[in-house]
Short mmCIF file of C-alpha atoms and ligand atoms in Angstrom, two decimals:
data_model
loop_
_atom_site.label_atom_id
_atom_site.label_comp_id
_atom_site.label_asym_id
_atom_site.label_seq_id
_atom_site.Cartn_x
_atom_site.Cartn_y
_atom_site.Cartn_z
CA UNK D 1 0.00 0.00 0.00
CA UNK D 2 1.70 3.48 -1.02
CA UNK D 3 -0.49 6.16 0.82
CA UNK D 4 -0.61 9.37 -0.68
CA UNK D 5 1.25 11.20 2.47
CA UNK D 6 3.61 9.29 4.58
CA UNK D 7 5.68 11.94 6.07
CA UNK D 8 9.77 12.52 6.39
CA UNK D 9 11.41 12.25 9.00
CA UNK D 10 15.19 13.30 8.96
CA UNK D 11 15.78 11.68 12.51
CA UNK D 12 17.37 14.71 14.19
CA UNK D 13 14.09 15.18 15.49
CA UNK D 14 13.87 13.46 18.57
CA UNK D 15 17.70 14.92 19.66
CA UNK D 16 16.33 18.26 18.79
CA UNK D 17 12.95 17.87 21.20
CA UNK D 18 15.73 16.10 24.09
CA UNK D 19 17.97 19.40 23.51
CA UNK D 20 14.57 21.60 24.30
CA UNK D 21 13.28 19.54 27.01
CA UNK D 22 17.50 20.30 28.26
CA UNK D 23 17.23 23.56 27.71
CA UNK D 24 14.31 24.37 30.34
CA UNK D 25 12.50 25.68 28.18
CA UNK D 26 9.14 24.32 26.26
CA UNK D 27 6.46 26.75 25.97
CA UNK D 28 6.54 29.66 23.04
CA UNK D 29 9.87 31.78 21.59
CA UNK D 30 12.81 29.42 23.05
CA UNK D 31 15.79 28.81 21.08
CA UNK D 32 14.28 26.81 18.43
CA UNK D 33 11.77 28.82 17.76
CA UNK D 34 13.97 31.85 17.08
CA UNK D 35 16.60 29.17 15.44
CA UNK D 36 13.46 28.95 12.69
CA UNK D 37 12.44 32.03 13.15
CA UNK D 38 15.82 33.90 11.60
CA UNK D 39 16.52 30.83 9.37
CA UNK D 40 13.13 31.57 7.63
CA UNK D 41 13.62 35.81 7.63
CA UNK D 42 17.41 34.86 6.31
CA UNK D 43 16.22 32.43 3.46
CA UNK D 44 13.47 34.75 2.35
CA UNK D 45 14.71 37.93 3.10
CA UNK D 46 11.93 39.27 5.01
CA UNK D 47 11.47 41.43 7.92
CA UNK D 48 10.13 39.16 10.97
CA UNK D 49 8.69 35.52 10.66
CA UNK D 50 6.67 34.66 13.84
CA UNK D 51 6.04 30.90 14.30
CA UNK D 52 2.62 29.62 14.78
CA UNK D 53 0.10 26.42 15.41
CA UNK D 54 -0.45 26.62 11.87
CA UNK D 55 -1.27 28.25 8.66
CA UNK D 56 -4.63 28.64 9.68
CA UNK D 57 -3.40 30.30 13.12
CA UNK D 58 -1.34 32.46 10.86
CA UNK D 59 -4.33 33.34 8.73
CA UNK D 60 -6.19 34.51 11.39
CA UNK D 61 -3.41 36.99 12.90
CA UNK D 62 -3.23 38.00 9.78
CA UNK D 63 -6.97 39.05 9.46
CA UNK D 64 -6.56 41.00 13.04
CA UNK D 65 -3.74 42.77 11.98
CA UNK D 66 -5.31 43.73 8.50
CA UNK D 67 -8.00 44.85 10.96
CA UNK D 68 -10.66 43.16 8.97
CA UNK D 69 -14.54 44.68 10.24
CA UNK D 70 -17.82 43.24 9.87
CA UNK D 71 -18.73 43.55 6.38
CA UNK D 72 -15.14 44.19 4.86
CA UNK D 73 -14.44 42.41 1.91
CA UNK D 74 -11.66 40.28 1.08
CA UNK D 75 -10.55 39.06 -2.95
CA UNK D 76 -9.32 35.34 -2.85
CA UNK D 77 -9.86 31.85 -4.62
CA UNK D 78 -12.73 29.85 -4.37
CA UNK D 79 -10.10 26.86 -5.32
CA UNK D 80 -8.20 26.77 -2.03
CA UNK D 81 -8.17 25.43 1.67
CA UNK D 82 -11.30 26.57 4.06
CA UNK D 83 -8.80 28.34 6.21
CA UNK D 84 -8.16 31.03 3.34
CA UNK D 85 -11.76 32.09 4.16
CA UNK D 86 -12.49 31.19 7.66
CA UNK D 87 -9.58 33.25 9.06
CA UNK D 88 -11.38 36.69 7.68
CA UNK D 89 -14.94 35.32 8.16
CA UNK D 90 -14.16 35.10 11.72
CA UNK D 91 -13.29 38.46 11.90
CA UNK D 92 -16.97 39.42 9.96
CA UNK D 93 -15.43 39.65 6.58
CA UNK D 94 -16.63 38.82 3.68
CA UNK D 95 -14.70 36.58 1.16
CA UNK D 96 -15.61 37.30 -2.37
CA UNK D 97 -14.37 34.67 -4.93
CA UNK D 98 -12.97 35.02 -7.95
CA UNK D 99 -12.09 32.21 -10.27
CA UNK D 100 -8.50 30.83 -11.35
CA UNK D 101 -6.69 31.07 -14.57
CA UNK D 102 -6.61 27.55 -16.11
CA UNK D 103 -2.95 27.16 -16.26
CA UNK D 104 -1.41 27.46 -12.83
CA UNK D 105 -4.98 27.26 -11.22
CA UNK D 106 -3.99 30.55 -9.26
CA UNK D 107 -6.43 33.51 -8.53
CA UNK D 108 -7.26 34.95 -12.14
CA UNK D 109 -5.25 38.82 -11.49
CA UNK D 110 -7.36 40.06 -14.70
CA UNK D 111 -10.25 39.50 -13.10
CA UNK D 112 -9.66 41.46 -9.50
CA UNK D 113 -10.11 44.57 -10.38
CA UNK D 114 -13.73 44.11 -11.17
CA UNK D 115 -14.47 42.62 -7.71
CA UNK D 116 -13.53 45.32 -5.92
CA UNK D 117 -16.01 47.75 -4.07
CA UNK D 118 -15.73 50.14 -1.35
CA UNK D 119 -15.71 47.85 0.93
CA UNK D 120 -13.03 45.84 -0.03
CA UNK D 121 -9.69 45.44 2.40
CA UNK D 122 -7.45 42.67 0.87
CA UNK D 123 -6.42 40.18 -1.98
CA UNK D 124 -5.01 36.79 -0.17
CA UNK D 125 -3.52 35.17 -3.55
CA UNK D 126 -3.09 31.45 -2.95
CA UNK D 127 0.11 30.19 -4.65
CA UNK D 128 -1.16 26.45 -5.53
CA UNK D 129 1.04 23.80 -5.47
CA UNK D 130 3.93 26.29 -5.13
CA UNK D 131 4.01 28.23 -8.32
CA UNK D 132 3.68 31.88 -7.42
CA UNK D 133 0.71 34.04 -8.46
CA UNK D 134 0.47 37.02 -10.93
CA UNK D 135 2.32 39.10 -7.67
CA UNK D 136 3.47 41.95 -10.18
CA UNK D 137 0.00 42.69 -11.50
CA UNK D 138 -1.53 41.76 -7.93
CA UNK D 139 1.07 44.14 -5.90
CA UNK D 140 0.34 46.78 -8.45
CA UNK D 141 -3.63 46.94 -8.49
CA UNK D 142 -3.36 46.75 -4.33
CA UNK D 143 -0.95 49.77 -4.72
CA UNK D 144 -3.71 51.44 -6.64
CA UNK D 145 -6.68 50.56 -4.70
CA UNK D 146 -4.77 50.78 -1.46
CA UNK D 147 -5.29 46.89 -0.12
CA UNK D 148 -3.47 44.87 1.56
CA UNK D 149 -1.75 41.85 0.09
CA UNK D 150 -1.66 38.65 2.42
CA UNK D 151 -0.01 35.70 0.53
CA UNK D 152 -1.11 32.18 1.02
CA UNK D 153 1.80 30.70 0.45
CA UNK D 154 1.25 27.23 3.16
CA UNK D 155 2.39 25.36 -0.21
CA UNK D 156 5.09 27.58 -1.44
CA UNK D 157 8.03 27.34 0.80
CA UNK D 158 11.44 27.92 -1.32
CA UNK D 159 9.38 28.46 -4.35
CA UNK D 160 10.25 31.91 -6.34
CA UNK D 161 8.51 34.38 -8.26
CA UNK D 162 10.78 36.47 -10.58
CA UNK D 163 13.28 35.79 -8.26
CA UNK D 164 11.74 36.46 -5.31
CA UNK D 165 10.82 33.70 -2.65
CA UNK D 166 7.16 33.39 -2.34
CA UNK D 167 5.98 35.22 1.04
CA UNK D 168 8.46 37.91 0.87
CA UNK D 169 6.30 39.60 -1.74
CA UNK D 170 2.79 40.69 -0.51
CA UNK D 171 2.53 42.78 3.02
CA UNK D 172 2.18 39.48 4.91
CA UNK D 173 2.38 36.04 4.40
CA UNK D 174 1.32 32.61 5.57
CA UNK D 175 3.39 29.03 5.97
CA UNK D 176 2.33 25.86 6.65
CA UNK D 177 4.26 23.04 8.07
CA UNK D 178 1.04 20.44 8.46
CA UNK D 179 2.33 17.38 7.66
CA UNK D 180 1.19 17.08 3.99
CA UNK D 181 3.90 20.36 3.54
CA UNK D 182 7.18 20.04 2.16
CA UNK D 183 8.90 21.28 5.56
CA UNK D 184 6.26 19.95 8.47
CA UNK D 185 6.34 19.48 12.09
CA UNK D 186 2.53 17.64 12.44
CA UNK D 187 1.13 20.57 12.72
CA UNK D 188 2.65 24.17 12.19
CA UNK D 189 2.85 27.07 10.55
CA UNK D 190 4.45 30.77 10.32
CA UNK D 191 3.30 34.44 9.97
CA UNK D 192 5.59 36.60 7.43
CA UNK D 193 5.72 40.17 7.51
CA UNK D 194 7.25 42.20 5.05
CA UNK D 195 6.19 45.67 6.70
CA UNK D 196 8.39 46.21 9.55
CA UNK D 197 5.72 48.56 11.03
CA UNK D 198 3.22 45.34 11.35
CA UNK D 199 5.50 43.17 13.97
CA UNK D 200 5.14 45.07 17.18
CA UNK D 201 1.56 44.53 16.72
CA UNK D 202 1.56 40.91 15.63
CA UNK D 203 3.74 39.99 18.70
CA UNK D 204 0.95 41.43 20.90
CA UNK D 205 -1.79 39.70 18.80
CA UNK D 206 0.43 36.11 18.71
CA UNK D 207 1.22 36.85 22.83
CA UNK D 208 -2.59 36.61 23.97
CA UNK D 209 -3.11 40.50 23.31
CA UNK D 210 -0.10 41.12 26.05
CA UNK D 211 3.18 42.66 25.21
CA UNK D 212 5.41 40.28 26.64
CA UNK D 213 7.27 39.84 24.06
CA UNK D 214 8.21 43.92 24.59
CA UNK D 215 8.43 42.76 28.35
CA UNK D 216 11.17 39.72 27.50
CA UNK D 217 13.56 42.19 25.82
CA UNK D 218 14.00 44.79 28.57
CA UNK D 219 12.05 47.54 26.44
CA UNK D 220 8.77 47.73 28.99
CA UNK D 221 9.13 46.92 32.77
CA UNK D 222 5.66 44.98 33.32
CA UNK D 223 3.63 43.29 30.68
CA UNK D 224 -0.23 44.15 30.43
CA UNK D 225 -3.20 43.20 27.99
CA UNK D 226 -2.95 46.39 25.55
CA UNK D 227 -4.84 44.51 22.34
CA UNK D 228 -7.07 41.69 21.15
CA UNK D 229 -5.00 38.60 20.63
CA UNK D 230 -4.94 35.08 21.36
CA UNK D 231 -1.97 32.23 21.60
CA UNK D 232 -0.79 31.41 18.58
CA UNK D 233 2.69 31.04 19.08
CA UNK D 234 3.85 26.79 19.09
CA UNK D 235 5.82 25.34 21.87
CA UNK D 236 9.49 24.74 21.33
CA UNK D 237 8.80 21.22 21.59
CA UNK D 238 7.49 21.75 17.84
CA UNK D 239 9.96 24.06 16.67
CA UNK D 240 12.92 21.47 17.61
CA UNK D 241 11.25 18.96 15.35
CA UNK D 242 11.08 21.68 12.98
CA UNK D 243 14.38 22.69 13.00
CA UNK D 244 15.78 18.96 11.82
CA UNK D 245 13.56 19.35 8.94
CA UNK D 246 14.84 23.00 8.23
CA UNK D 247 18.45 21.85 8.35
CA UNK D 248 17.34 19.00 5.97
CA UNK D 249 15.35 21.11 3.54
CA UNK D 250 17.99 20.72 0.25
CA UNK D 251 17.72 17.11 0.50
CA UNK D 252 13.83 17.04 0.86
CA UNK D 253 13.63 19.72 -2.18
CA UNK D 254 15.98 17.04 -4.32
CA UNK D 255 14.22 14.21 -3.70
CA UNK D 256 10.74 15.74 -4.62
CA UNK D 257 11.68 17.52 -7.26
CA UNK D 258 13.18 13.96 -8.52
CA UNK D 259 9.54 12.55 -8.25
CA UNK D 260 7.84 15.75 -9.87
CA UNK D 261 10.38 15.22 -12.90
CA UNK D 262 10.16 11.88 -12.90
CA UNK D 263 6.14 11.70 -13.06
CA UNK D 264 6.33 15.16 -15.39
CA UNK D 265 8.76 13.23 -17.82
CA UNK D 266 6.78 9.94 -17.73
CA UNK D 267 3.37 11.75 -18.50
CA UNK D 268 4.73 13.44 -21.56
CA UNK D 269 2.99 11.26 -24.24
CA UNK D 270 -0.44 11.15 -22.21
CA UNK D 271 -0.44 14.99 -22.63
CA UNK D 272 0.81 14.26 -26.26
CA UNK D 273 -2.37 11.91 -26.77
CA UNK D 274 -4.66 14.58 -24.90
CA UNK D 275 -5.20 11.98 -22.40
CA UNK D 276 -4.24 13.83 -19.43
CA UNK D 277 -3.16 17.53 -19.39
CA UNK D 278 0.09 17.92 -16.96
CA UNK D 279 1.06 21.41 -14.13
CA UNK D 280 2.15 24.34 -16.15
CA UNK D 281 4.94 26.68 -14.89
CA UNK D 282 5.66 29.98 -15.98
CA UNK D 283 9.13 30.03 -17.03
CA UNK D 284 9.23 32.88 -14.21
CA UNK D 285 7.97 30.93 -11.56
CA UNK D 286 10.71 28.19 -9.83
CA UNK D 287 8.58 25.85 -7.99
CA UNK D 288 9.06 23.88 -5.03
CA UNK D 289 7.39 20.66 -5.89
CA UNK D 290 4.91 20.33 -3.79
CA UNK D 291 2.53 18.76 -5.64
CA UNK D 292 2.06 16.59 -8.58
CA UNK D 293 -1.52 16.74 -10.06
CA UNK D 294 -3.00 15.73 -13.58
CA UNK D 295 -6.45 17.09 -15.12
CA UNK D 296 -8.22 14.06 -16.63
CA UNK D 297 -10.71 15.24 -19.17
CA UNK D 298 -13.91 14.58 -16.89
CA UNK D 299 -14.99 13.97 -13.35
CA UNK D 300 -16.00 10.10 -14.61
CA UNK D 301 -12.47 9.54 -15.79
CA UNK D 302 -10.73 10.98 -12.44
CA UNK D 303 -12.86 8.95 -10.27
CA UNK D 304 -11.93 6.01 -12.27
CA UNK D 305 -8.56 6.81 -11.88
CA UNK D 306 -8.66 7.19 -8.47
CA UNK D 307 -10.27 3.74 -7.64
CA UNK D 308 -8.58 1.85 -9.89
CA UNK D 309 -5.75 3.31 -7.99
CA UNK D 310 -6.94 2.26 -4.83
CA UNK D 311 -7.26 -1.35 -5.79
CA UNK D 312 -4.17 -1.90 -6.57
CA UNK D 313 -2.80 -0.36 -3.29
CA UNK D 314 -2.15 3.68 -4.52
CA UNK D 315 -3.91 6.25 -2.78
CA UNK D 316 -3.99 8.98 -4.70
CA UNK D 317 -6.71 12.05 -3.82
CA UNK D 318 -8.78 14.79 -5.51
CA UNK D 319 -9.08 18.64 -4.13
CA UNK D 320 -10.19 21.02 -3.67
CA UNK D 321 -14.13 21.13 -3.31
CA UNK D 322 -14.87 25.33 -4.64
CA UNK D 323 -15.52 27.02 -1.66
CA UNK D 324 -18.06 29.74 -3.43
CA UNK D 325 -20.50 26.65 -3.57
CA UNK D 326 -20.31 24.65 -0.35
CA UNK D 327 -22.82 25.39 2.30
CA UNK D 328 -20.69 28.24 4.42
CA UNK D 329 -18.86 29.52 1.05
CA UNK D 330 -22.98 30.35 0.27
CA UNK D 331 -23.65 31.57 3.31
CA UNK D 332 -20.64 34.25 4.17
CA UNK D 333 -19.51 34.82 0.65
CA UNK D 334 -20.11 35.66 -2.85
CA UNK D 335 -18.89 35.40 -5.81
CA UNK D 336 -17.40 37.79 -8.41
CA UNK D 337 -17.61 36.88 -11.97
CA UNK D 338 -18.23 33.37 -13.74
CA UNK D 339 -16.57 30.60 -12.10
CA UNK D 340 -16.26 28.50 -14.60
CA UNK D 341 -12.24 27.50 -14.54
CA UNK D 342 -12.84 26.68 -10.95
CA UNK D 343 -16.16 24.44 -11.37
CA UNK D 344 -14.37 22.43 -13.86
CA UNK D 345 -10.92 21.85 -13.14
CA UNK D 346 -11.95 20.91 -9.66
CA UNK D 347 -13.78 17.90 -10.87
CA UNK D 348 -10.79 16.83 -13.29
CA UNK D 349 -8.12 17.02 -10.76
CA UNK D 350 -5.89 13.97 -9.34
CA UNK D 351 -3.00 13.93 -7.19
CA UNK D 352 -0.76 11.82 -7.41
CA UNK D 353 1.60 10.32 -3.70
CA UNK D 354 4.66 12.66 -3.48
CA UNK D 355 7.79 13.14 -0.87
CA UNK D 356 10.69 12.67 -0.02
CA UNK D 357 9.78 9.09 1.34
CA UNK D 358 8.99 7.79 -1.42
CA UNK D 359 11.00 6.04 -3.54
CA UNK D 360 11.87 6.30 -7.39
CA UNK D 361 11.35 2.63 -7.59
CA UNK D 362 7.86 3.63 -6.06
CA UNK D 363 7.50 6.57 -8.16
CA UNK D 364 8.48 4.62 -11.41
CA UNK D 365 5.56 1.78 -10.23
CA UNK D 366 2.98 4.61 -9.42
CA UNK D 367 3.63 6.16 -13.44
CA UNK D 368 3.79 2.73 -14.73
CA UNK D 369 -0.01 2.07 -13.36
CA UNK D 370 -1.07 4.94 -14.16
CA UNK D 371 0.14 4.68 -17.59
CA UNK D 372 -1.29 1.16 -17.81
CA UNK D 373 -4.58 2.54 -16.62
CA UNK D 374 -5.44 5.50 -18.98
CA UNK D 375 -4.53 3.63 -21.97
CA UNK D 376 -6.91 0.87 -20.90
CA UNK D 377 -9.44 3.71 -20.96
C1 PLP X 401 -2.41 23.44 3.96
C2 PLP X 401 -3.04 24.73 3.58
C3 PLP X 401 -3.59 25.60 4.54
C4 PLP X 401 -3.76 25.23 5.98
O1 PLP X 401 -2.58 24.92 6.62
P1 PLP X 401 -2.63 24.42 8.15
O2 PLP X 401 -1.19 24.54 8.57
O3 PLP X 401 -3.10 23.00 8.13
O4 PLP X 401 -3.51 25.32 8.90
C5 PLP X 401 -4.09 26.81 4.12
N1 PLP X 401 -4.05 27.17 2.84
C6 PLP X 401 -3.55 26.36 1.88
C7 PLP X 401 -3.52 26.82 0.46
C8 PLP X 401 -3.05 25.11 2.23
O5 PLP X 401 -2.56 24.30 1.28
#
C-alpha cells in the first residue's frame, strides 16, 4: 500500500525535542523557535517571521492585523483550503471569490479589479502547489486601490517568483508546516511580515493580546493586555522537530523535485495523446514541488482513476471542493464573476503520492499504473 502522504522524517528530530526539554524551556519563543524564526527571515529575506500552530493560526493573525470589520471584503480563490476564508470570516469579513486562470490554477489577477467595491480590504492570492501568483499585476492593483496583500503561500516554501521567494512579496504572508507540507512538524505554521511597522503589533496579537514579548527584551518593565490577541505562538517542543527538517530542507527539495520530474517526464505522451493535461509553470515561476496533479478530461475519468488506484494499493486524492458553492462559502460569501475555470478543473483534478519518502522505484511503479490505466481507458 503506497499512501498518498507518509511523512519525512530526517531523525534529528527526537535529539532536537531532548535538547529543548534540556534547555528548560518548552512553551513559546525558546531557542528553536527563534533558530526557525531567523533561518526563515534569512532564506526569504523578510522582515520578521513569527512561528505559529499553523497556517490557519497564521491566517487569522493575519486578518486581526489587516483589521478586517464586519462587512469588509476580502478578494481570494474559491479553489483553495477553508482556512483562506475562515480566518477573515471570523473576523466578519466577507470573502468574495474570484475564479483561477486555467494554467497554474492561481487567482485569475485580470479579473480582480472588477471585484472590488468600497468595501473591499485585501487580496489573499493562494500560490497552488507552489508556483507563485500574478504578484506583479496583484502588488500593483493593491498599490492602486490601497489593499493589503496577504499571501497564502502554506504550499510555497522555497518556491520563487521572478526571483523572489514566495511570502516575501505581498505585506504578509502565511506558511504551513502540516504534515502534507514540504517542511512539516505535524502541525505548524508561520506568519511573514514584510512591513516592519506590522511586527510590534503581531507579537501582541500572537502573545494573547499582552506585550510580553516587549516585556522579555528589557524595552517595557511589566507586561499588560494592551490589544485583542490570542496564543498562537507553538511550543518549542514543535519548533525542535522543525528545525531537523529546516536543516534537511535541500535534501527534501531534491528528492521531490526527482519525483515531480520523474512523473512530469513519464506523462509526456499522455499529454501528447490529450489523455491527461500535466502542471504548467511559468518560465518565471521556480517551484518547489509540492505537488504533482494531472487534469483528466472529466470527473468520470478521475474517479476512475482514483479507484482503480486504490485497488491496486495507490492512494492517490482529488481537491479542492470550490468554496463559493459549499454550504458556508454560500452563506458568508459571494462570488465575483463566472466561475467556470474553478467548477471544472476541480472535478478533473488527481494527485498523485509525493515526498521525499517515497521512492523512485515507487515513483516509477505509481507512473507505470497509471500509464497502464489511462490507456486501458
Ligand atoms: C495546507 C493549507 C492551509 C492550511 O494549513 P494548516 O497549517 O493546516 O492550517 C491553508 N491554505 C492552503 C492553500 C493550504 O494548502
Amino acid at each position: 500500500m503506497i499512501p498518498f502522504n507518509d511523512p519525512f522524517t530526517t531523525g534529528k528530530e527526537l535529539e532536537y525535542i531532548n535538547q529543548a526539554i534540556a534547555n528548560g524551556h518548552l512553551s513559546g519563543d525558546g531557542e528553536f523557535t527563534h533558530r526557525c524564526q531567523s533561518w526563515l527571515e534569512k532564506q526569504l529575506g523578510i522582515s520578521k517571521a513569527l512561528l505559529t500552530h499553523s497556517c490557519t493560526a497564521a491566517l487569522e493573525m493575519a486578518a486581526i492585523l489587516a483589521d478586517i470589520q464586519p462587512g469588509d471584503e476580502v478578494i481570494m480563490p474559491s479553489y483553495t483550503f477553508v482556512s483562506t476564508a475562515n480566518a477573515f470570516v471570523l473576523r466578519g469579513g466577507v470573502p468574495v471569490f474570484v475564479d483561477i486562470r486555467p494554467d497554474t490554477l492561481n487567482l485569475d489577477e485580470s479579473k480582480i479589479e472588477a471585484a472590488i467595491t468600497l468595501r473591499t480590504k485585501a487580496i489573499v492570492p493562494v500560490h497552488y502547489a507552489g508556483v507563485g501568483c500574478e504578484m506583479d499585476k496583484i502588488m500593483s492593483i493593491a498599490e492602486q486601490y490601497n489593499l493589503l496583500v496577504i499571501e497564502d503561500a502554506a504550499q510555497g516554501i522555497l518556491a520563487r517568483y521572478r526571483g523572489e521567494p514566495l511570502g516575501s512579496i505581498g505585506h504578509m504572508a502565511t506558511l504551513s508546516f502540516h504534515e502534507t507540507k514540504n517542511i512539516m512538524s505535524g502541525e505548524g505554521g508561520a506568519l511573514l511580515l514584510n512591513d516592519p511597522r506590522l511586527v510590534e503589533r503581531a507579537e501582541i496579537i500572537r502573545e494573547k493580546g499582552t506585550n510580553r514579548s516587549q516585556f522579555f527584551r528589557g524595552h517595557v518593565d511589566k507586561y499588560t493586555w494592551v490589544d485583542v490577541g490570542s496564543s498562537y505562538l507553538p511550543s518549542d517542543i514543535i519548533a525542535a522537530f522543525l528545525w531537523a527538517q529546516l536543516e534537511q530542507v535541500e535534501a527534501i527539495m531534491h528528492r521531490r523535485m526527482q519525483i515531480w520530474q520523474h512523473y512530469h517526464e513519464t506523462f509526456a505522451a499522455l499529454e501528447a495523446q490529450s489523455q491527461v493535461r500535466r502542471p504548467i509553470t511559468p518560465t518565471h515561476c521556480q517551484f518547489n514541488a509540492h505537488m504533482y496533479y494531472l487534469l483528466l478530461p472529466n470527473l468520470g475519468q478521475r474517479m476512475a482513476l482514483l479507484t482503480q488506484l486504490k485497488q491496486k494499493g495507490i492512494l492517490a486524492v482529488f481537491h479542492y471542493v470550490p468554496l463559493h458553492n459549499s454550504p458556508a462559502g454560500l452563506k458568508y460569501g459571494r462570488v465575483s464573476g463566472i466561475m467556470t475555470n474553478t467548477e471544472q478543473l476541480s472535478d478533473r483534478l488527481v494527485r498523485l503520492p509525493i515526498g521525499a519518502k517515497i521512492t523512485l522505484q515507487e515513483a516509477g511503479y505509481i507512473s507505470s499504473l497509471v500509464l497502464q490505466i489511462l490507456t486501458e481507458q
